Each structure stands twice: as C-alpha cells, then as structure tokens.
Coordinates of C-alpha atoms in Angstrom, one line a residue:
X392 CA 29.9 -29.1 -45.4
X393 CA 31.3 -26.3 -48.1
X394 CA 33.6 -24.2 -46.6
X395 CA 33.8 -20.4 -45.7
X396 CA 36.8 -19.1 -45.2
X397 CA 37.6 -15.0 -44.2
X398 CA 39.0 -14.0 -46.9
X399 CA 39.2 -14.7 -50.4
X400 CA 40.1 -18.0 -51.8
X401 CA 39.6 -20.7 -53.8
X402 CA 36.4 -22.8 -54.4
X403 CA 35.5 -26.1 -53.9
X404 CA 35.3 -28.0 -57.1
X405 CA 32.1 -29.6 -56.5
X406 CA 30.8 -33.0 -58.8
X407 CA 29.5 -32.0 -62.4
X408 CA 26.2 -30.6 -61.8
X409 CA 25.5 -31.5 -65.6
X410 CA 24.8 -35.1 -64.9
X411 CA 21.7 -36.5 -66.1
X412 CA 19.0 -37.2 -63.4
X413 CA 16.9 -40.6 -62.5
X414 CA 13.6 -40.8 -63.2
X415 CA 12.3 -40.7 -59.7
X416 CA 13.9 -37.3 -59.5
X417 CA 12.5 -36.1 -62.4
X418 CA 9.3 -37.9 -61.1
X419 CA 9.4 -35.1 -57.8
X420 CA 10.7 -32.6 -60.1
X421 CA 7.4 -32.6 -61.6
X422 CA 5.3 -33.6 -59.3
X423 CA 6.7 -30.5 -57.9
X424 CA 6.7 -27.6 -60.8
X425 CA 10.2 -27.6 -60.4
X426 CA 11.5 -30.1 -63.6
X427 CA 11.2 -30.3 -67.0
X428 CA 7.3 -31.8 -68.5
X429 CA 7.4 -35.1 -70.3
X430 CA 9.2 -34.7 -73.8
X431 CA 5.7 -34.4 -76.7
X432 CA 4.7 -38.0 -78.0
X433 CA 6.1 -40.0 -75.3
X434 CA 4.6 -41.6 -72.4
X435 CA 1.1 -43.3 -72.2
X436 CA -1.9 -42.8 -74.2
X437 CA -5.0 -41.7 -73.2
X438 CA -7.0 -43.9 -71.3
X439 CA -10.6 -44.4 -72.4
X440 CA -12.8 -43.7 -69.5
X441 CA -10.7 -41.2 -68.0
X442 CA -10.9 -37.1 -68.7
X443 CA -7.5 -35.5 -68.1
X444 CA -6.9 -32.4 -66.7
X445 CA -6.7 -29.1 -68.9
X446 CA -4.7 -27.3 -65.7
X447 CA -1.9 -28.1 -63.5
X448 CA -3.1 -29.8 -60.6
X449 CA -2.2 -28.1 -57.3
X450 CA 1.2 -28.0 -55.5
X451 CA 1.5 -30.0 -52.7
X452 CA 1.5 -28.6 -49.3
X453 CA 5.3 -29.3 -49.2
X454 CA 7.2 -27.7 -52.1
X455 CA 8.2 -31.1 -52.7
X456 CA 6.4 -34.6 -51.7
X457 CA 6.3 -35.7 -48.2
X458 CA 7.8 -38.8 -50.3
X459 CA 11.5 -37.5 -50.2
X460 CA 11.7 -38.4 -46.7
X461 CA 11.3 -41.8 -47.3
X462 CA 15.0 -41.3 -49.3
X463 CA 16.4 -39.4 -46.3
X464 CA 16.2 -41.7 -43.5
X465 CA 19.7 -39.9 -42.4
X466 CA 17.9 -36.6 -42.0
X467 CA 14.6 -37.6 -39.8
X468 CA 11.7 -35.4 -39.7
X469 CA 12.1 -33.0 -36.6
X470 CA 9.4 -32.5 -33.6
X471 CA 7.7 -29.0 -34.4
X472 CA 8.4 -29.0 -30.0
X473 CA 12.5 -28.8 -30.4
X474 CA 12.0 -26.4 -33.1
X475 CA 11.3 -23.5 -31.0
X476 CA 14.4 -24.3 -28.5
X477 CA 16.6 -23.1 -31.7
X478 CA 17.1 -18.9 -31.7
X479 CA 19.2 -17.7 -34.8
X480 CA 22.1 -15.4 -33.7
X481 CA 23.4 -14.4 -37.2
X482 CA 24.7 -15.3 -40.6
X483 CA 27.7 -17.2 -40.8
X484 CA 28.0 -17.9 -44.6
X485 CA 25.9 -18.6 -47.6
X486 CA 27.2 -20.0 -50.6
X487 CA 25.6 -22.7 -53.6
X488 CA 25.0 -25.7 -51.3
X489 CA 22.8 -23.7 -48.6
X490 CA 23.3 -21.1 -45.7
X491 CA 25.3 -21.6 -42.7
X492 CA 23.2 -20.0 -39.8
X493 CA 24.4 -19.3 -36.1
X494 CA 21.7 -20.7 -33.9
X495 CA 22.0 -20.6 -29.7
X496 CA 20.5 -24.5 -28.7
X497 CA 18.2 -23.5 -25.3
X498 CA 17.8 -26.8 -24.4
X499 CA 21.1 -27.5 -23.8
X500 CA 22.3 -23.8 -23.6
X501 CA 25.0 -24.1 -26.3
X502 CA 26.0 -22.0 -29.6
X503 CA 26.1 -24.4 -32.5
X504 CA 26.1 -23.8 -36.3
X505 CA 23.7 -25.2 -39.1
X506 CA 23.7 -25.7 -42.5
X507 CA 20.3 -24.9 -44.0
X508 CA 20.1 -26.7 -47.8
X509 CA 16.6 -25.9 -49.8
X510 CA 15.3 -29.9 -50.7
X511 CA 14.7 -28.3 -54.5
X512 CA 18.2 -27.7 -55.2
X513 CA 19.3 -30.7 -53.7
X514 CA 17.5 -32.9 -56.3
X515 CA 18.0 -30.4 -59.2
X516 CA 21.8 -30.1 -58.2
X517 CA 21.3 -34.2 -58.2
X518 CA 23.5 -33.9 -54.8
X519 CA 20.9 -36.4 -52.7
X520 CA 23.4 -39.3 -52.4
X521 CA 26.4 -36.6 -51.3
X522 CA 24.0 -35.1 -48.6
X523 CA 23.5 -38.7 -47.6
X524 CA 27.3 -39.5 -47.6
X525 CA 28.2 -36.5 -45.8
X526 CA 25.9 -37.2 -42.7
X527 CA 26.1 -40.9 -42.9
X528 CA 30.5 -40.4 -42.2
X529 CA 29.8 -37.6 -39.7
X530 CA 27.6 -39.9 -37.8
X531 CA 30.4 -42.7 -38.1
X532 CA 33.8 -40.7 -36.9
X533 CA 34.2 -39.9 -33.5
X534 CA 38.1 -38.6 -33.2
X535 CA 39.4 -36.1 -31.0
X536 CA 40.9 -34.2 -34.0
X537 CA 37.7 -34.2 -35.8
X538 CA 34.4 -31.6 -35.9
X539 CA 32.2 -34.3 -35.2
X540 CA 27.8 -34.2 -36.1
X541 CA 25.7 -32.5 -33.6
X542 CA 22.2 -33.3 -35.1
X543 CA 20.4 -33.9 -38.5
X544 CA 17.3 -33.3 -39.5
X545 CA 14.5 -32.0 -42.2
X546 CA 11.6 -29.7 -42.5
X547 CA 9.3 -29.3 -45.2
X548 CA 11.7 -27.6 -48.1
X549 CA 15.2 -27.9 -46.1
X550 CA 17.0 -30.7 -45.2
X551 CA 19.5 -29.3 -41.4
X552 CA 23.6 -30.4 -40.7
X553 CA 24.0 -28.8 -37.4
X554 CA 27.8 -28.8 -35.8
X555 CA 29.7 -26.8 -32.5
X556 CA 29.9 -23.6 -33.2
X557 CA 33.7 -22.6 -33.0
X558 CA 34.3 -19.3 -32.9
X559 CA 38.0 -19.2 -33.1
X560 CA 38.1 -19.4 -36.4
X561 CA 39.7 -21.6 -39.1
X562 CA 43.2 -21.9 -39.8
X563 CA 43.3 -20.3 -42.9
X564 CA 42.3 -17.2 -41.4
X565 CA 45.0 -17.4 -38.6
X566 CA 47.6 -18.0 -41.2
X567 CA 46.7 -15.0 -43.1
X568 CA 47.2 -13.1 -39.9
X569 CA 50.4 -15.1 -39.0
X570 CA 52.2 -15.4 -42.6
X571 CA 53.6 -18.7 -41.7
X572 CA 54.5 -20.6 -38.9
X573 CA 57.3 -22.1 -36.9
X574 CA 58.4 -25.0 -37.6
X575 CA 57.0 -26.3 -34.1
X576 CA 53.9 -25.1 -34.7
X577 CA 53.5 -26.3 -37.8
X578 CA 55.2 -30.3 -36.6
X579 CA 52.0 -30.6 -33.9
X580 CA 49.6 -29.4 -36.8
X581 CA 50.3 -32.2 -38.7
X582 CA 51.0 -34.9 -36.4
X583 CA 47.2 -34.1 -35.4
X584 CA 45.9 -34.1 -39.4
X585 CA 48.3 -37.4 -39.8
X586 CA 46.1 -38.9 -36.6
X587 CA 43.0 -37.8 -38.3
X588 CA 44.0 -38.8 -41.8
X589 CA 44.9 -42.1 -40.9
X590 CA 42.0 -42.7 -38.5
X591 CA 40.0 -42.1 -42.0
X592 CA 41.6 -43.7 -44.0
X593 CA 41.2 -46.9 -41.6
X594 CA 37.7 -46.6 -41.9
X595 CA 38.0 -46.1 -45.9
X596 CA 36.7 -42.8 -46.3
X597 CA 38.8 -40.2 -48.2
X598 CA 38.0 -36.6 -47.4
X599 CA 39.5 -34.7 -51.0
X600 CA 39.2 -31.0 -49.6
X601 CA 41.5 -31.3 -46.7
X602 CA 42.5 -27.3 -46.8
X603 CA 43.0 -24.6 -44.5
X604 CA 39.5 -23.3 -45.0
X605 CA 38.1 -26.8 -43.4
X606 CA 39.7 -27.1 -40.4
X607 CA 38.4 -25.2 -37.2
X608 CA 40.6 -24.6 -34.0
X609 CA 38.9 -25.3 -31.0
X610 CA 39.4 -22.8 -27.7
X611 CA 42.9 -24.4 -26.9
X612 CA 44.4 -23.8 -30.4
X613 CA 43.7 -27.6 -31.4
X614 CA 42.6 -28.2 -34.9
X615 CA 39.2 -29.9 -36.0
X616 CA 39.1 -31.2 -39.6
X617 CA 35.5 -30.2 -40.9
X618 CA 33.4 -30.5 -43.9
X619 CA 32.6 -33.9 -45.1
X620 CA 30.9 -32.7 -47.8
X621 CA 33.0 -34.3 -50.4
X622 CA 34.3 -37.2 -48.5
X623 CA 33.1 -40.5 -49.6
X624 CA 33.7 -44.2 -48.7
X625 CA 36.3 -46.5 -50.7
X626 CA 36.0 -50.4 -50.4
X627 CA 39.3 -52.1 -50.6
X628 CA 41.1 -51.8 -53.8
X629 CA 38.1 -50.0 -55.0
X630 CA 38.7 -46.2 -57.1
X631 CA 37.3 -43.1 -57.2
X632 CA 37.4 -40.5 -60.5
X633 CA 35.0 -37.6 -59.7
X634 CA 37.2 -34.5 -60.1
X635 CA 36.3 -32.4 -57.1
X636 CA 38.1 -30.5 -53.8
X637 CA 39.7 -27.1 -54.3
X638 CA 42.6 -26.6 -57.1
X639 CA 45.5 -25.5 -55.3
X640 CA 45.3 -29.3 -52.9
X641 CA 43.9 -31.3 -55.2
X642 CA 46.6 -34.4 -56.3
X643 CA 47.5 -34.8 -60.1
X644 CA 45.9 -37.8 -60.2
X645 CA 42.5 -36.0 -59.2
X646 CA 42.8 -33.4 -61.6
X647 CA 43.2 -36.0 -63.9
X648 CA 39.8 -37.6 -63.5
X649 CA 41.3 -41.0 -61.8
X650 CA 41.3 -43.4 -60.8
X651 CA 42.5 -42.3 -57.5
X652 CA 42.6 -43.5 -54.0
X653 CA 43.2 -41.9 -50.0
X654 CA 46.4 -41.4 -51.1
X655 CA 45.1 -38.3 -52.7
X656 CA 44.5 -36.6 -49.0
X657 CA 48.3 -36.7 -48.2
X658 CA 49.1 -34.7 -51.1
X659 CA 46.7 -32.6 -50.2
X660 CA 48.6 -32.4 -46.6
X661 CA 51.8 -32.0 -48.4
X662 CA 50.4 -28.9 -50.2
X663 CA 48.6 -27.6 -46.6
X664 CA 52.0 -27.9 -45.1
X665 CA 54.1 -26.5 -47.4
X666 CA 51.9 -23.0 -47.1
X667 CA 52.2 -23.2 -43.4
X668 CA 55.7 -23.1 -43.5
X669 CA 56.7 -21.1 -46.2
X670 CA 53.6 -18.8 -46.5
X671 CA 52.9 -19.5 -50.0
X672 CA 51.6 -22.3 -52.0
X673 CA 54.1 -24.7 -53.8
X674 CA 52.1 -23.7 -57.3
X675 CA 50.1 -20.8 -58.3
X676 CA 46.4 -21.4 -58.5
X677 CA 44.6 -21.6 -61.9
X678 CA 41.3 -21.0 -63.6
X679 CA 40.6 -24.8 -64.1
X680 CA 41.5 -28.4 -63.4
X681 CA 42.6 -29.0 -67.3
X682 CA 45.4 -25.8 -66.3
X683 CA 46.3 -26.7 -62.8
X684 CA 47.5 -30.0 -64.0
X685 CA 49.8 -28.6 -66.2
X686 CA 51.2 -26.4 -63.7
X687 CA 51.7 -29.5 -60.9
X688 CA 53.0 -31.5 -63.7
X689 CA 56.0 -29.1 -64.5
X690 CA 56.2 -28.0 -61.3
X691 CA 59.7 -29.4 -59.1
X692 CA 58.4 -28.3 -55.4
X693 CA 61.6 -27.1 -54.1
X694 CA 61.2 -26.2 -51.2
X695 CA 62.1 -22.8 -49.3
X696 CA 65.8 -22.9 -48.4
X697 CA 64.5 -21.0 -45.1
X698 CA 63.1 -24.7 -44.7
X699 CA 65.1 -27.3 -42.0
X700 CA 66.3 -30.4 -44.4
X701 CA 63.6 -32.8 -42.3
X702 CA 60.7 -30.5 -43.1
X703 CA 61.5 -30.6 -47.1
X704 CA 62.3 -34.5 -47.0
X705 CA 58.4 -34.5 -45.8
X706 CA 57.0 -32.0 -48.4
X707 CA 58.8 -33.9 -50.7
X708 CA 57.4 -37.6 -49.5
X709 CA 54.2 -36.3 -49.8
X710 CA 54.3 -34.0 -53.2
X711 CA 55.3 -37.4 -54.9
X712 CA 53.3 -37.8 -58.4
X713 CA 53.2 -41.2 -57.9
X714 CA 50.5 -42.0 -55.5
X715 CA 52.4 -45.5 -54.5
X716 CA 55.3 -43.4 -53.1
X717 CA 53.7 -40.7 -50.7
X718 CA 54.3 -41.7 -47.0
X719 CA 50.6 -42.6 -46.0
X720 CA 50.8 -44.9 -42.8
X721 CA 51.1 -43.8 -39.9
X722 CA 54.9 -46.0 -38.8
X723 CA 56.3 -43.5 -42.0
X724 CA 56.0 -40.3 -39.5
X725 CA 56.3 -41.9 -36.6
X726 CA 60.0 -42.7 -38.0
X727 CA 60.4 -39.6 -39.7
X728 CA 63.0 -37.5 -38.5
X729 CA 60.5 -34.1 -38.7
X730 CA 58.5 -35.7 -36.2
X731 CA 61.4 -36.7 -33.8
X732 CA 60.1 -36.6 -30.3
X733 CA 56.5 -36.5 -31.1
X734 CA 54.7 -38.3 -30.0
X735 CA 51.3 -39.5 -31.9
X736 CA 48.7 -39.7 -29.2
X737 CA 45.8 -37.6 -29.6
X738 CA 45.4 -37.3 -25.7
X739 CA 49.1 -35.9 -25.5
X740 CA 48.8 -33.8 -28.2
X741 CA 46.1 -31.8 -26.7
X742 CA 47.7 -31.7 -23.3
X743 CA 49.1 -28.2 -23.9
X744 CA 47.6 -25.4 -25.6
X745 CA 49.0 -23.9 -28.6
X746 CA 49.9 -20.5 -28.1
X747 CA 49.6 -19.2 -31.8
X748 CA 46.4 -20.0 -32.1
X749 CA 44.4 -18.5 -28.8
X750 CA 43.9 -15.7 -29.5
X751 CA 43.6 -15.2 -33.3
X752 CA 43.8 -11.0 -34.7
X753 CA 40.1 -9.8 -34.4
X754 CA 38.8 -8.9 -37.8
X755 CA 39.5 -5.0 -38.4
X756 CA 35.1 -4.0 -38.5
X757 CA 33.5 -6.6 -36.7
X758 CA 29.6 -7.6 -38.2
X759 CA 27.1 -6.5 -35.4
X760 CA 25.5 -9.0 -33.3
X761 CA 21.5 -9.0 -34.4
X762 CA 18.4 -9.8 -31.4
X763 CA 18.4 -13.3 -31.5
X764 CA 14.6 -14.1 -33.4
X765 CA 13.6 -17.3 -32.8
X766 CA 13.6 -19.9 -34.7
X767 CA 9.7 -21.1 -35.0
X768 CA 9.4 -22.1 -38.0
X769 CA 13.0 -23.7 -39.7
X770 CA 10.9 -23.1 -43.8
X771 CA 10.6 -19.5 -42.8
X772 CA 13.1 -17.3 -44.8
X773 CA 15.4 -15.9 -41.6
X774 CA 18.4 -15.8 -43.5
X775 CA 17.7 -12.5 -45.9
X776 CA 17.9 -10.1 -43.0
X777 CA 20.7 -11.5 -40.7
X778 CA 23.7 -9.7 -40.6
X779 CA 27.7 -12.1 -41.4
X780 CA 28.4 -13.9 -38.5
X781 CA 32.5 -15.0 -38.4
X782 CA 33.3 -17.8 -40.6
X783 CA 32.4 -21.2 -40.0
X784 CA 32.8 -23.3 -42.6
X785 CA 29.8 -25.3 -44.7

C-alpha cells in the first residue's frame, strides 16, 4: 500500500502509467463510458438483419461489469451482512492509488485501517496485476517483523486492503522528532529489517520502497515493514527493470531501468540506515530518476566521522554500486562486527521494548476525532467529509 508519511517527503515512483492497455481493459473501459470508442473504420461491418443502436446503451448497475470480479479472485465479493460491522473513525490519508480510511471492526472490537481503491482507476491506471501482486504477497508472509493482511475484499466500484491500525506512527515520523539515533537503537532496527529482508527475499519477493515512511512501530517500539504495493515476485536468476520506489532509496541499478534483482532492497537499507544515524541522507534528493543517478553515481558515501568505524564498514557494504558486492545473506551480519552480540532471533528481539520509540512527540494540533458513521454501504462517498486521521501508510 502507498505510503503516507507526517511530513513532507518524497513520492513513490510508481510503474509508467503510459503503458498501453489490453483489449479486455479497453473492452470494460467501454463497456463502461470510461475508455476511449473504437478508432473510425475499424472493427466489424454491419450485420444485415441487425439495426444498431443510434444511443449509448445504458450503464450497468455497477460502474463497471460484475465481470471484473472474475479477474479479482484475490479480492472476493464481501457479504452486504459484515458490511455494517465496519464504522469509519476518520481519514488517515488519500493520495493517487485510493484513500486510507480509519474503520473500528465491531465484530471483533478492533481499530484497523483500509485502503479504499475506485475499480475505474485501477484499470485506467492499468495497475490490476500490482493490486493482485500486492494482496497475493500479503496473504503469503507471515513474520513477526512484518504488517501482515487483515482482509481483502470488493464492492461494486472499490476494490478493499484492510491492515492493524497502528497508531504509533511510522518511523519516519519518529526520526523527524528524534534527528537521529543511537547507535543501539539504530543496530536492533536493522537486525529486525535484515530478519525481514531475508525472510523475503527467501520467498523471492523484492519489496523496492523499503523507506522510513513504510515501516510502522507497533506499541512496544518494534518495527513492521508495510506497503507491498510495489513488491513483486522474482524466480531464480530471473530480472526485474520497472523503475519504481522513492528516489532518495532507490539502487543505481533501479534508476537505471535494470535489470536488477533483491539486491536492490539492501541498498535501500544502506540508505535507511545511513539517515538514522547521521540524520541526513547520503545524497540530496532530485527532481527525477535520469538526475538522481547522476548524483549516486558521483557520490563517495563517506560516512559521518561522528560514525563508530563498524557502523561505516556496513553503510559502506551495502552502498556498493555493484549489486554482487552488497552483504545480502543473513551469515554476512551475523559476522559483522556492528552486530556483535546480537542476536538475530525475531522472538529475542522483541523481548524488550525499545524505549525511543513508545512514546513518539504528539503532533503540535492534533486533527479532531469525528462521530464514528457507519459504514453501510462501502460505494458510498464517506471519505469527502472526514477529517485527517494520523498517518498510516497506503
């Protein structure tokens, strides 16, 4: 899910929207209103017999054909029964991929968040298969370290992701508050997002947007890597060259357009890192991919000299242009002398709170908490009048 982070920062770099679209979109696309008509001269003749139509025919009940479901088996049609057990509590976020709403579950008494994505954009943004991808990996990882699925589900025009609420906040907005971290902090933050990056990578899917903004703390001050909204399987040996994930993480290689491979989330790391610590990014953001490569490529990454010598050594293992040389299994930091002492068990880890992080600085005017309005009907247009919620992201 796109993250939404407190304060201002960068954006995703989503897939080219410009891509050309298959016929059966373009099929619903029409059948819907929503597409471009059949280019003059092309397409059948008349047929004799048969008197065409000199008006549109009629929309559909649905805004779209009850047909896209039969694409969509990862988002199943929901019981009109369970929607009423939903009650909206505010506006997290809205951004170009949908609206991130704060709903209180009544069957089970619990505050979760869901992403709310309109079905015509999804088709004319040609983003069915990522929407697919990115519920078909939730459903699949089940880690300790990361913000697992709750339920998926669609309605007429809106296809649902709902997640845990957490309403500590993300880490990039702690790390605003903070500046940077100890060192100690900032070792059991990333011998959790090594756990979770390996665990991934095991299963061959590479997240590209491992940021700040995507990964949640739970109560204890444990992190929770979120949005799988980019993430996609790999076979073995196979490639990926999509350029997408947020500039200031994303791996030369991936601003490159490829081929790339998981090794392009432990830059990605290296980058997250290297802001924890130091409390500023190794290289200054740009306006494009085209310019941010040029930057990475003349950049040298030296690190802080505030820095111990075992935290640069890591930065620098993992801000390696060459893909082949970043430390990516798990034996390279469990012999690293940064993580001396640690040790990587996800149960241990979480043993102990981590005090930094429980009680994050309260934003300055906190949004009012709206009634909760039900949630009868998910196609009804709630979202215009509720007020921001705290980030979640999506």
């Amino acid at each position: 899910m796109g993250a939404a982070s407190s304060g201002p920062g960068p954006a995703p770099v989503r897939p080219p929207q410009g891509r050309a679209v298959g016929p059966w979109v373009r099929a619903l696309l029409r059948r819907a209103g929503t597409g471009p008509a059949p280019a003059p001269g092309r397409g059948p003749g008349p047929v004799p017999g048969l008197a065409l139509a000199t008006e549109e025919p009629p929309l559909p009940s649905w805004p779209l054909p009850q047909l896209v479901s039969l694409f969509l088996p990862e988002f199943p049609v929901r019981p009109s029964g369970r929607q009423q057990q939903l009650k909206i509590l505010g506006l997290v976020a809205k951004g170009s991929f949908g609206t991130i709403l704060k709903v209180l579950d009544c069957g089970r008494e619990k505050v979760c968040a869901v992403k709310v994505m309109p079905k015509v954009e999804v088709l004319r943004r040609d983003t069915l298969k990522q929407c697919k991808e990115e519920v078909s990996i939730q459903r699949q990882v089940r880690h300790p370290f990361v913000h697992g699925l709750g339920d998926s589900w669609q309605g007429q025009r809106h296809l649902f992701i709902m997640c845990t609420y957490c309403s500590t906040g993300d880490l990039h907005a702690l790390w605003r508050a903070a500046g940077r971290f100890a060192e100690a902090t900032v070792r059991l933050f990333a011998a959790e997002l090594v756990l979770v990056l390996v665990y991934l990578h095991d299963l061959g899917i590479v997240h590209r947007d491992v940021k700040m903004e995507n990964i949640l703390l739970d109560e204890r001050g444990h992190l929770k890597l979120a949005d799988f909204g980019l993430s996609r399987h790999l076979r073995w040996g196979e490639r990926a060259h999509t350029i997408c994930g947020t500039l200031q993480y994303m791996a030369p290689e991936v601003l490159s357009g490829g081929p790339y491979s998981h090794a392009a989330d432990w830059w990605s790391l290296g980058v997250l890192l290297f802001a924890l610590a130091s409390g500023e990014f190794p290289v200054a953001p740009a306006g494009d991919h085209v310019a941010m490569l040029e930057r990475v490529n003349q950049s040298s990454y030296t690190s802080p000299p505030a820095l111990s010598p075992a935290l640069a050594r890591l930065l620098a293992e993992l801000l390696c242009h060459n893909p082949l040389r970043r430390l990516r299994y798990l034996h390279h930091f469990q012999d690293h002398p940064f993580f001396r002492g640690v040790t990587f068990d996800a149960d241990l880890l979480q043993k102990d709170p981590v005090a930094v992080a429980v009680a994050p600085r309260p934003p300055a005017n906190p949004p009012p908490s709206p009634d909760p309005s039900t949630f009868d009907d998910f196609d009804c247009d709630l979202t215009a009048t509720a007020p921001p919620d705290r980030p979640w992201p999506g």
